[in-house]
Tab-separated table of C-alpha atoms in Angstrom:
chain	number	residue	atom	x	y	z
A	1	MET	CA	15.637	16.703	17.469
A	2	SER	CA	15.339	13.087	16.352
A	3	PRO	CA	16.006	10.288	18.857
A	4	ARG	CA	19.729	9.552	19.103
A	5	ARG	CA	19.701	6.310	21.068
A	6	VAL	CA	18.350	2.937	20.002
A	7	GLU	CA	18.137	-0.150	22.224
A	8	THR	CA	17.271	-3.603	20.849
A	9	ARG	CA	16.577	-7.005	22.377
A	10	ASP	CA	15.916	-10.318	20.670
A	11	ARG	CA	13.039	-12.433	21.930
A	12	PRO	CA	11.367	-15.718	20.883
A	13	TRP	CA	8.889	-15.730	18.025
A	14	ARG	CA	5.296	-14.654	18.519
A	15	ASP	CA	2.545	-14.330	15.938
A	16	PRO	CA	2.611	-10.655	14.862
A	17	LEU	CA	-1.121	-10.635	14.143
A	18	ALA	CA	-1.820	-11.839	17.692
A	19	VAL	CA	0.392	-9.118	19.137
A	20	ALA	CA	-1.270	-6.499	16.939
A	21	ASN	CA	-4.653	-7.811	18.060
A	22	GLY	CA	-3.704	-7.014	21.639
A	23	LEU	CA	-2.885	-3.421	20.651
A	24	ARG	CA	-5.810	-2.806	18.299
A	25	ASP	CA	-7.468	-0.189	20.522
A	26	ARG	CA	-4.305	1.768	21.341
A	27	ASP	CA	-3.627	5.210	19.955
A	28	GLY	CA	-1.867	5.000	16.598
A	29	ALA	CA	-2.195	1.211	16.431
A	30	LEU	CA	0.018	-0.045	13.595
A	31	ALA	CA	0.584	-3.448	12.021
A	32	LEU	CA	2.732	-3.887	8.913
A	33	LEU	CA	2.080	-7.581	8.355
A	34	SER	CA	3.959	-9.468	5.659
A	35	ASP	CA	3.319	-12.958	4.350
A	36	GLY	CA	6.836	-14.075	5.304
A	37	GLY	CA	7.776	-14.638	1.671
A	38	VAL	CA	10.819	-13.467	-0.273
A	39	LEU	CA	9.611	-9.861	-0.275
A	40	GLY	CA	8.003	-9.966	3.152
A	41	ARG	CA	10.619	-11.175	5.601
A	42	TRP	CA	9.728	-8.599	8.258
A	43	SER	CA	6.511	-7.591	9.994
A	44	PHE	CA	6.271	-4.594	12.336
A	45	VAL	CA	3.836	-3.823	15.149
A	46	ALA	CA	3.658	-0.606	17.164
A	47	ALA	CA	1.407	1.832	18.993
A	48	ASP	CA	1.527	5.143	20.872
A	49	PRO	CA	3.445	7.434	18.488
A	50	ASP	CA	5.149	10.378	20.172
A	51	ARG	CA	4.929	12.712	17.199
A	52	VAL	CA	2.238	12.937	14.509
A	53	HIS	CA	1.786	15.117	11.426
A	54	VAL	CA	-1.509	15.143	9.507
A	55	GLY	CA	-2.237	17.734	6.863
A	56	PRO	CA	-1.816	19.087	3.347
A	57	LEU	CA	1.488	19.123	1.515
A	58	GLU	CA	3.601	22.198	2.039
A	59	PRO	CA	4.325	24.548	-0.896
A	60	ASP	CA	7.710	22.872	-1.311
A	61	GLY	CA	6.213	19.389	-1.320
A	62	LEU	CA	7.461	16.840	1.183
A	63	ALA	CA	9.513	19.172	3.377
A	64	THR	CA	8.139	17.550	6.538
A	65	LEU	CA	9.931	14.332	5.575
A	66	ARG	CA	13.219	16.254	5.718
A	67	ASP	CA	12.558	17.180	9.346
A	68	PRO	CA	15.142	15.306	11.474
A	69	ASP	CA	12.366	14.358	13.888
A	70	PHE	CA	10.867	12.191	11.135
A	71	ALA	CA	14.132	10.570	10.057
A	72	ALA	CA	13.649	7.127	11.669
A	73	GLY	CA	10.994	4.964	13.245
A	74	VAL	CA	8.435	6.674	11.029
A	75	VAL	CA	5.377	5.431	9.162
A	76	GLY	CA	3.716	7.643	6.586
A	77	LEU	CA	0.808	7.663	4.178
A	78	LEU	CA	0.866	9.787	1.036
A	79	ALA	CA	-2.577	10.093	-0.553
A	80	TYR	CA	-2.908	9.598	-4.298
A	81	ASP	CA	-4.568	12.976	-4.821
A	82	ALA	CA	-1.573	14.828	-3.369
A	83	GLY	CA	0.582	13.547	-6.219
A	84	ALA	CA	-2.100	13.887	-8.884
A	85	ARG	CA	-2.948	17.512	-8.088
A	86	PRO	CA	-0.405	19.083	-10.501
A	87	ALA	CA	-2.273	17.310	-13.326
A	88	THR	CA	-5.847	17.519	-12.037
A	89	GLY	CA	-5.875	20.886	-10.293
A	90	PRO	CA	-7.572	21.430	-6.911
A	91	ARG	CA	-10.304	18.918	-6.029
A	92	GLU	CA	-12.434	18.356	-2.945
A	93	PRO	CA	-10.111	16.559	-0.469
A	94	VAL	CA	-11.327	13.233	0.917
A	95	TRP	CA	-8.234	12.452	3.004
A	96	PRO	CA	-5.189	14.372	4.294
A	97	ASP	CA	-2.347	14.579	1.785
A	98	LEU	CA	0.253	13.345	4.243
A	99	MET	CA	0.045	11.424	7.510
A	100	LEU	CA	3.227	10.748	9.510
A	101	ALA	CA	3.757	9.133	12.893
A	102	ARG	CA	6.986	8.487	14.787
A	103	TYR	CA	7.088	5.403	17.020
A	104	PRO	CA	9.578	5.234	19.922
A	105	ALA	CA	8.639	1.586	20.614
A	106	VAL	CA	8.393	-1.019	17.844
A	107	LEU	CA	8.357	-4.805	17.523
A	108	ALA	CA	10.042	-6.229	14.407
A	109	PHE	CA	9.185	-9.847	13.550
A	110	ASP	CA	11.743	-11.759	11.486
A	111	HIS	CA	9.776	-14.452	9.631
A	112	GLN	CA	12.969	-16.087	8.386
A	113	ASP	CA	14.803	-16.494	11.697
A	114	ARG	CA	11.550	-16.760	13.702
A	115	THR	CA	12.621	-14.186	16.258
A	116	VAL	CA	11.243	-10.853	17.471
A	117	ARG	CA	13.424	-7.771	17.733
A	118	VAL	CA	12.260	-5.365	20.422
A	119	ILE	CA	13.227	-1.788	19.520
A	120	GLY	CA	13.215	1.299	21.731
A	121	ARG	CA	14.233	4.810	20.716
A	122	GLY	CA	14.840	7.903	22.808
A	123	ASP	CA	16.864	11.048	23.240
A	124	ASP	CA	19.056	9.277	25.792
A	125	ALA	CA	19.811	5.768	26.978
A	126	ALA	CA	17.183	5.857	29.732
A	127	ALA	CA	14.423	6.922	27.332
A	128	ALA	CA	15.440	4.247	24.823
A	129	ARG	CA	15.413	1.589	27.558
A	130	ALA	CA	11.964	2.673	28.755
A	131	ALA	CA	10.616	2.471	25.190
A	132	THR	CA	12.109	-1.010	24.829
A	133	ASP	CA	10.426	-2.085	28.049
A	134	ARG	CA	7.058	-0.853	26.744
A	135	ALA	CA	7.466	-2.732	23.480
A	136	GLU	CA	8.492	-5.935	25.244
A	137	ALA	CA	5.380	-5.767	27.431
A	138	TRP	CA	3.237	-5.854	24.290
A	139	LEU	CA	4.384	-9.411	23.617
A	140	ALA	CA	2.722	-10.592	26.809
A	141	GLY	CA	-0.544	-8.920	25.784
A	142	ALA	CA	-0.960	-10.902	22.557
A	143	VAL	CA	-4.515	-12.075	21.817
A	144	ASP	CA	-4.926	-15.106	19.569
A	145	PRO	CA	-6.630	-13.936	16.365
A	146	VAL	CA	-10.082	-15.378	15.708
A	147	PRO	CA	-11.800	-14.164	12.527
A	148	PRO	CA	-15.043	-12.429	13.544
A	149	PRO	CA	-18.312	-12.491	11.574
A	150	PRO	CA	-18.531	-10.110	8.599
A	151	PRO	CA	-18.382	-6.598	10.082
A	152	ALA	CA	-20.628	-5.005	7.434
A	153	ALA	CA	-24.038	-5.852	6.019
A	154	ARG	CA	-23.655	-4.003	2.721
A	155	PHE	CA	-20.977	-3.468	0.094
A	156	ASP	CA	-22.508	-1.057	-2.397
A	157	PRO	CA	-20.994	0.239	-5.641
A	158	GLU	CA	-20.766	4.016	-5.838
A	159	ALA	CA	-21.822	3.880	-9.492
A	160	ALA	CA	-23.605	1.402	-11.731
A	161	PRO	CA	-21.474	-1.031	-13.768
A	162	GLU	CA	-22.644	0.753	-16.916
A	163	THR	CA	-20.828	3.878	-15.744
A	164	TYR	CA	-17.556	1.962	-15.620
A	165	LEU	CA	-18.166	0.372	-19.015
A	166	ALA	CA	-18.699	3.837	-20.498
A	167	ALA	CA	-15.538	5.155	-18.822
A	168	VAL	CA	-13.442	2.334	-20.270
A	169	ALA	CA	-14.915	2.900	-23.729
A	170	ASP	CA	-14.092	6.611	-23.468
A	171	VAL	CA	-10.488	5.898	-22.487
A	172	VAL	CA	-10.104	3.436	-25.372
A	173	ALA	CA	-11.364	6.162	-27.716
A	174	ARG	CA	-8.918	8.680	-26.244
A	175	ILE	CA	-6.076	6.211	-26.768
A	176	ALA	CA	-7.159	5.706	-30.387
A	177	ALA	CA	-7.092	9.489	-30.847
A	178	GLY	CA	-3.470	9.621	-29.632
A	179	GLU	CA	-4.209	11.353	-26.325
A	180	LEU	CA	-2.452	8.709	-24.217
A	181	PHE	CA	-1.334	5.076	-24.207
A	182	GLN	CA	-2.782	3.723	-20.957
A	183	ALA	CA	-4.832	4.804	-17.936
A	184	ASN	CA	-5.821	2.938	-14.802
A	185	ILE	CA	-9.568	3.434	-14.262
A	186	ALA	CA	-11.148	2.384	-10.980
A	187	ARG	CA	-14.497	1.655	-9.349
A	188	ALA	CA	-15.452	2.246	-5.724
A	189	TRP	CA	-17.651	0.495	-3.170
A	190	THR	CA	-18.851	1.902	0.143
A	191	GLY	CA	-20.654	0.834	3.290
A	192	GLU	CA	-20.870	1.115	7.060
A	193	LEU	CA	-19.570	-1.237	9.720
A	194	ASN	CA	-22.110	-2.799	12.046
A	195	PRO	CA	-22.477	-1.379	15.578
A	196	GLY	CA	-19.520	-2.498	17.652
A	197	ALA	CA	-17.488	-3.587	14.629
A	198	ASP	CA	-14.027	-2.174	14.039
A	199	PRO	CA	-11.641	-1.872	11.055
A	200	PHE	CA	-9.250	-4.345	12.690
A	201	ASP	CA	-11.953	-7.004	12.265
A	202	VAL	CA	-11.299	-6.741	8.519
A	203	MET	CA	-7.600	-7.381	9.109
A	204	LEU	CA	-8.463	-10.524	11.066
A	205	ARG	CA	-10.712	-11.759	8.257
A	206	LEU	CA	-7.870	-11.303	5.747
A	207	ALA	CA	-5.434	-13.358	7.842
A	208	ASP	CA	-5.555	-16.391	5.545
A	209	ARG	CA	-4.838	-14.195	2.519
A	210	ALA	CA	-1.695	-12.492	3.766
A	211	ALA	CA	0.182	-10.331	1.271
A	212	ALA	CA	3.749	-9.064	1.217
A	213	TYR	CA	2.623	-5.554	2.250
A	214	GLY	CA	-0.416	-6.091	4.431
A	215	ALA	CA	-1.146	-3.226	6.811
A	216	PHE	CA	-3.471	-1.854	9.454
A	217	TRP	CA	-3.056	1.720	10.663
A	218	ARG	CA	-5.340	3.879	12.764
A	219	LEU	CA	-4.768	7.532	13.635
A	220	GLY	CA	-7.652	9.182	15.439
A	221	ASP	CA	-10.876	8.680	13.520
A	222	ARG	CA	-9.194	7.403	10.349
A	223	ALA	CA	-7.944	3.920	9.561
A	224	ILE	CA	-6.772	1.844	6.630
A	225	VAL	CA	-6.631	-1.896	6.012
A	226	SER	CA	-4.419	-2.949	3.124
A	227	ASN	CA	-3.682	-6.347	1.640
A	228	SER	CA	-1.354	-5.023	-1.025
A	229	PRO	CA	0.996	-7.331	-2.934
A	230	GLU	CA	2.734	-4.443	-4.700
A	231	LEU	CA	6.035	-2.802	-3.832
A	232	PHE	CA	6.278	0.817	-4.870
A	233	LEU	CA	9.835	1.521	-3.691
A	234	THR	CA	12.619	0.353	-1.495
A	235	PHE	CA	15.554	2.641	-0.809
A	236	ASP	CA	18.713	1.693	1.070
A	237	PRO	CA	20.886	4.740	1.849
A	238	ALA	CA	23.900	2.510	2.617
A	239	ASP	CA	24.427	1.738	-1.067
A	240	ARG	CA	21.783	4.153	-2.456
A	241	ARG	CA	19.962	1.267	-4.148
A	242	ILE	CA	16.389	1.878	-5.303
A	243	GLU	CA	14.004	-0.876	-6.387
A	244	THR	CA	10.453	-0.769	-7.716
A	245	ARG	CA	8.254	-3.726	-8.731
A	246	PRO	CA	5.251	-2.568	-10.799
A	247	ILE	CA	2.349	-4.984	-11.294
A	248	LYS	CA	0.428	-5.029	-14.580
A	249	GLY	CA	-1.498	-7.991	-15.955
A	250	THR	CA	-4.084	-10.018	-14.025
A	251	ARG	CA	-5.995	-13.297	-14.237
A	252	PRO	CA	-8.287	-14.834	-11.603
A	253	ARG	CA	-7.277	-17.961	-9.698
A	254	HIS	CA	-9.296	-21.154	-10.293
A	255	PRO	CA	-9.987	-23.901	-7.724
A	256	ASP	CA	-9.180	-26.608	-10.299
A	257	PRO	CA	-5.362	-26.904	-10.564
A	258	ALA	CA	-5.380	-27.581	-14.297
A	259	ALA	CA	-7.647	-24.637	-15.027
A	260	ASP	CA	-5.600	-22.439	-12.690
A	261	ALA	CA	-2.380	-23.375	-14.493
A	262	ALA	CA	-4.045	-22.617	-17.829
A	263	LEU	CA	-5.016	-19.133	-16.626
A	264	ALA	CA	-1.466	-18.488	-15.455
A	265	ALA	CA	-0.050	-19.650	-18.803
A	266	GLU	CA	-2.560	-17.494	-20.663
A	267	LEU	CA	-1.451	-14.439	-18.685
A	268	GLN	CA	2.240	-15.106	-19.328
A	269	ALA	CA	1.588	-15.475	-23.064
A	270	SER	CA	-0.720	-12.450	-23.379
A	271	ALA	CA	0.736	-9.830	-25.711
A	272	LYS	CA	-1.743	-7.268	-24.366
A	273	ASP	CA	-0.750	-7.772	-20.729
A	274	ARG	CA	2.968	-7.831	-21.513
A	275	ALA	CA	2.653	-4.589	-23.489
A	276	GLU	CA	0.701	-3.012	-20.616
A	277	ASN	CA	3.402	-4.066	-18.160
A	278	LEU	CA	6.205	-2.825	-20.401
A	279	MET	CA	4.632	0.644	-20.703
A	280	ILE	CA	4.715	1.030	-16.936
A	281	VAL	CA	8.270	-0.339	-16.717
A	282	ASP	CA	9.350	2.391	-19.147
A	283	LEU	CA	7.445	4.993	-17.117
A	284	MET	CA	9.134	3.903	-13.885
A	285	ARG	CA	12.534	3.940	-15.573
A	286	ASN	CA	11.862	7.537	-16.544
A	287	ASP	CA	10.685	8.505	-13.050
A	288	LEU	CA	13.703	6.920	-11.369
A	289	SER	CA	16.079	8.648	-13.766
A	290	ARG	CA	15.151	11.967	-12.128
A	291	VAL	CA	17.027	10.990	-8.960
A	292	ALA	CA	19.355	8.237	-10.225
A	293	GLU	CA	22.980	8.340	-11.217
A	294	PRO	CA	23.245	8.398	-15.024
A	295	GLY	CA	23.329	4.900	-16.503
A	296	SER	CA	22.289	3.161	-13.281
A	297	VAL	CA	18.617	2.499	-14.094
A	298	ALA	CA	18.158	-1.133	-15.097
A	299	VAL	CA	15.374	-3.652	-15.617
A	300	GLY	CA	16.286	-6.709	-13.583
A	301	ARG	CA	13.295	-8.925	-14.403
A	302	LEU	CA	10.382	-8.632	-16.835
A	303	PHE	CA	6.934	-10.258	-16.745
A	304	GLU	CA	7.479	-12.565	-13.764
A	305	LEU	CA	4.408	-14.541	-12.745
A	306	GLU	CA	3.268	-13.932	-9.177
A	307	SER	CA	0.365	-16.054	-7.905
A	308	LEU	CA	-1.731	-14.778	-4.985
A	309	PRO	CA	-4.773	-16.325	-3.283
A	310	THR	CA	-7.294	-14.702	-5.652
A	311	VAL	CA	-5.259	-13.596	-8.708
A	312	HIS	CA	-2.212	-14.196	-10.890
A	313	HIS	CA	-0.144	-11.092	-11.734
A	314	LEU	CA	2.731	-10.122	-14.022
A	315	VAL	CA	5.455	-8.288	-12.098
A	316	SER	CA	8.625	-6.582	-13.328
A	317	THR	CA	11.579	-5.202	-11.361
A	318	VAL	CA	13.429	-1.936	-12.019
A	319	THR	CA	16.477	-0.847	-10.022
A	320	ALA	CA	18.659	2.255	-9.845
A	321	ARG	CA	21.400	3.900	-7.784
A	322	ALA	CA	20.343	7.206	-6.270
A	323	ARG	CA	22.423	10.315	-6.661
A	324	PRO	CA	24.209	11.477	-3.492
A	325	GLY	CA	21.945	13.554	-1.266
A	326	THR	CA	18.797	11.718	-2.279
A	327	GLY	CA	16.492	10.815	0.591
A	328	PRO	CA	12.894	9.604	0.950
A	329	ALA	CA	11.445	13.059	0.248
A	330	GLU	CA	13.339	13.468	-3.018
A	331	LEU	CA	12.603	9.912	-4.131
A	332	LEU	CA	8.861	10.160	-3.469
A	333	ALA	CA	8.673	13.576	-5.121
A	334	ALA	CA	10.257	12.183	-8.285
A	335	THR	CA	8.112	9.062	-8.602
A	336	PHE	CA	4.755	9.595	-6.890
A	337	PRO	CA	2.022	8.567	-7.665
A	338	PRO	CA	3.095	5.080	-8.750
A	339	GLY	CA	3.102	4.563	-12.506
A	340	SER	CA	1.284	1.238	-12.312
A	341	ILE	CA	-1.898	2.900	-11.071
A	342	THR	CA	-1.801	6.049	-13.204
A	343	GLY	CA	-0.824	5.306	-16.795
A	344	ALA	CA	1.272	6.678	-19.617
A	345	PRO	CA	2.047	9.456	-20.168
A	346	LYS	CA	1.539	9.868	-16.434
A	347	HIS	CA	0.427	13.522	-16.392
A	348	GLN	CA	-2.217	13.023	-19.081
A	349	ALA	CA	-3.353	9.719	-17.570
A	350	MET	CA	-4.044	11.443	-14.247
A	351	LYS	CA	-6.142	14.074	-16.021
A	352	VAL	CA	-8.181	11.361	-17.725
A	353	ILE	CA	-8.600	9.479	-14.434
A	354	ALA	CA	-9.921	12.647	-12.780
A	355	ALA	CA	-12.482	13.032	-15.561
A	356	HIS	CA	-14.006	9.660	-14.634
A	357	GLU	CA	-13.378	9.277	-10.888
A	358	PRO	CA	-13.959	11.302	-7.738
A	359	PRO	CA	-10.820	11.826	-5.606
A	360	ARG	CA	-9.198	8.543	-4.607
A	361	GLY	CA	-7.809	9.439	-1.178
A	362	PRO	CA	-5.305	6.839	0.107
A	363	TRP	CA	-6.218	4.250	-2.534
A	364	CYS	CA	-3.292	3.915	-4.940
A	365	GLY	CA	-1.265	6.230	-2.786
A	366	SER	CA	1.566	4.791	-0.720
A	367	LEU	CA	2.182	3.597	2.830
A	368	PHE	CA	5.868	3.831	3.737
A	369	HIS	CA	8.120	2.885	6.636
A	370	ILE	CA	11.497	4.486	7.410
A	371	GLU	CA	13.756	2.428	9.679
A	372	ASP	CA	16.631	3.506	11.939
A	373	ASP	CA	19.230	3.180	9.199
A	374	GLY	CA	17.131	5.342	6.858
A	375	ARG	CA	15.964	2.414	4.750
A	376	MET	CA	12.513	3.043	3.300
A	377	THR	CA	9.945	0.520	2.109
A	378	ALA	CA	6.850	1.896	0.383
A	379	SER	CA	3.870	-0.107	-0.842
A	380	VAL	CA	1.242	0.752	-3.434
A	381	LEU	CA	-2.095	0.984	-1.634
A	382	ILE	CA	-4.086	-1.363	-3.824
A	383	ARG	CA	-6.392	-3.990	-2.257
A	384	THR	CA	-7.022	-1.313	0.375
A	385	ALA	CA	-10.082	-0.126	2.304
A	386	THR	CA	-10.222	3.230	4.073
A	387	PHE	CA	-12.329	3.962	7.157
A	388	ARG	CA	-13.645	7.106	8.824
A	389	ARG	CA	-15.471	7.262	12.154
A	390	GLY	CA	-18.337	9.626	12.886
A	391	ASP	CA	-21.116	9.449	15.474
A	392	GLY	CA	-19.557	6.269	16.823
A	393	ARG	CA	-19.791	4.335	13.533
A	394	TRP	CA	-17.184	3.495	10.928
A	395	THR	CA	-17.878	4.031	7.228
A	396	PHE	CA	-15.624	2.493	4.597
A	397	ARG	CA	-14.616	2.888	0.977
A	398	ALA	CA	-12.764	0.334	-1.163
A	399	MET	CA	-11.625	0.572	-4.775
A	400	ALA	CA	-10.324	-1.637	-7.574
A	401	GLY	CA	-9.069	-0.635	-11.002
A	402	ALA	CA	-7.753	-1.966	-14.292
A	403	GLY	CA	-5.196	-0.690	-16.769
A	404	ILE	CA	-6.966	0.382	-19.945
A	405	VAL	CA	-5.057	0.093	-23.244
A	406	ALA	CA	-5.939	0.323	-26.920
A	407	ASP	CA	-7.468	-3.145	-27.238
A	408	SER	CA	-9.197	-3.243	-23.836
A	409	ASP	CA	-12.646	-4.801	-23.769
A	410	PRO	CA	-14.898	-2.896	-21.318
A	411	ALA	CA	-16.680	-6.030	-20.093
A	412	ALA	CA	-13.361	-7.818	-19.455
A	413	GLU	CA	-11.969	-4.837	-17.542
A	414	LEU	CA	-15.144	-4.695	-15.445
A	415	ALA	CA	-14.722	-8.385	-14.626
A	416	GLU	CA	-11.099	-7.755	-13.629
A	417	THR	CA	-12.178	-5.172	-11.049
A	418	GLU	CA	-14.603	-7.729	-9.575
A	419	VAL	CA	-11.767	-10.239	-9.183
A	420	LYS	CA	-9.472	-7.683	-7.580
A	421	ILE	CA	-12.067	-6.523	-5.042
A	422	SER	CA	-13.214	-10.037	-4.114
A	423	ALA	CA	-10.954	-10.541	-1.073
A	424	LEU	CA	-11.916	-7.221	0.486
A	425	ARG	CA	-15.590	-7.770	-0.301
A	426	GLU	CA	-15.531	-11.113	1.482
A	427	ALA	CA	-13.552	-9.665	4.404
A	428	LEU	CA	-16.018	-6.809	4.860
A	429	ALA	CA	-19.371	-8.273	3.982
A	430	ALA	CA	-18.895	-11.932	3.029
A	431	PHE	CA	-20.672	-12.550	-0.292
A	432	VAL	CA	-22.934	-9.490	-0.242
A	433	ARG	CA	-22.934	-7.753	-3.611
């Protein structure tokens, strides 16, 4: 049975990264760290989940998400390959399909009002109060974040650049033959953390490049660090409103303001990038229509410029009103994996991706958070590194991709992946290439 009681207390502002730093070694350590911008008003920090699910998807998909015990105070990770499997067939798993953890004690940081909400959940008032006490004690254990030295000595590509160039050329040829319109093709880099280093060190090194959907999550011997700027979905059951904000179109930032402004203007004027973005907007409209009330799917904004520390992006916004009875499980089943990191048509794009890439694992899957009122926020796990621990050492894998369309230039797409991976490369291994 899911917790029925919730107790909250408001406390003065503390730096959420500092509080998370004090909990970094706890079981199930979690930090959903936003940049405090328009899309990232709230950050969340927690530890010590009281219920965990890790495993493959059930025959009927996301049935575990319909379990009342996972209805609130839940964080989940849905791996890309779980959603791609209907198109790709069985492949060697590199990560569990679904990871869920329920947190009785949570700290919610309101960047706008500069307050901290202490949240405790339990089956009765006493249990909720005890959970609130535990969460409040975490505030006193905050440790000021100090970026450590690079935690890794190497950041090695899994394949030579020529392999990626050939993959892009093949996809362009497939598009010319009418097989598909667009596919997101990625590269991967791997390495090992130095003795004594920890995945949270990477989070600390990304602190000056905060994104709207930054995250650290460790369960057992697996961890992720994400600096994602991309919203996959929000869902508010109060009014059944769904929103998605796909990103397509990228240019690097430039230290010279005039040159940087020119790159941003070039991106906004690019017919190629606007067409690429529009394809994914249409795909997301189609996906949302599977669970939306007829006539409610709408495009609120097209081709908005979003400037981040290392890149400029084009972002569009699609909204819908969910049909009655729709919950997180139904919404994810209808839309996952995200269209922005698959392609169009989605099913064929995933088959083409599988022909050129090993399984992706969490990368380009989704990390989602379900709050007490049932509201869900789900990010796209781009700008994300995954970690596994064995024999006392952490190994990592990071990926970056580009949307390939009919007039894609392989060398330009290769350069785009280098720009997109740059922040994680510097966080993991400084300027090692």
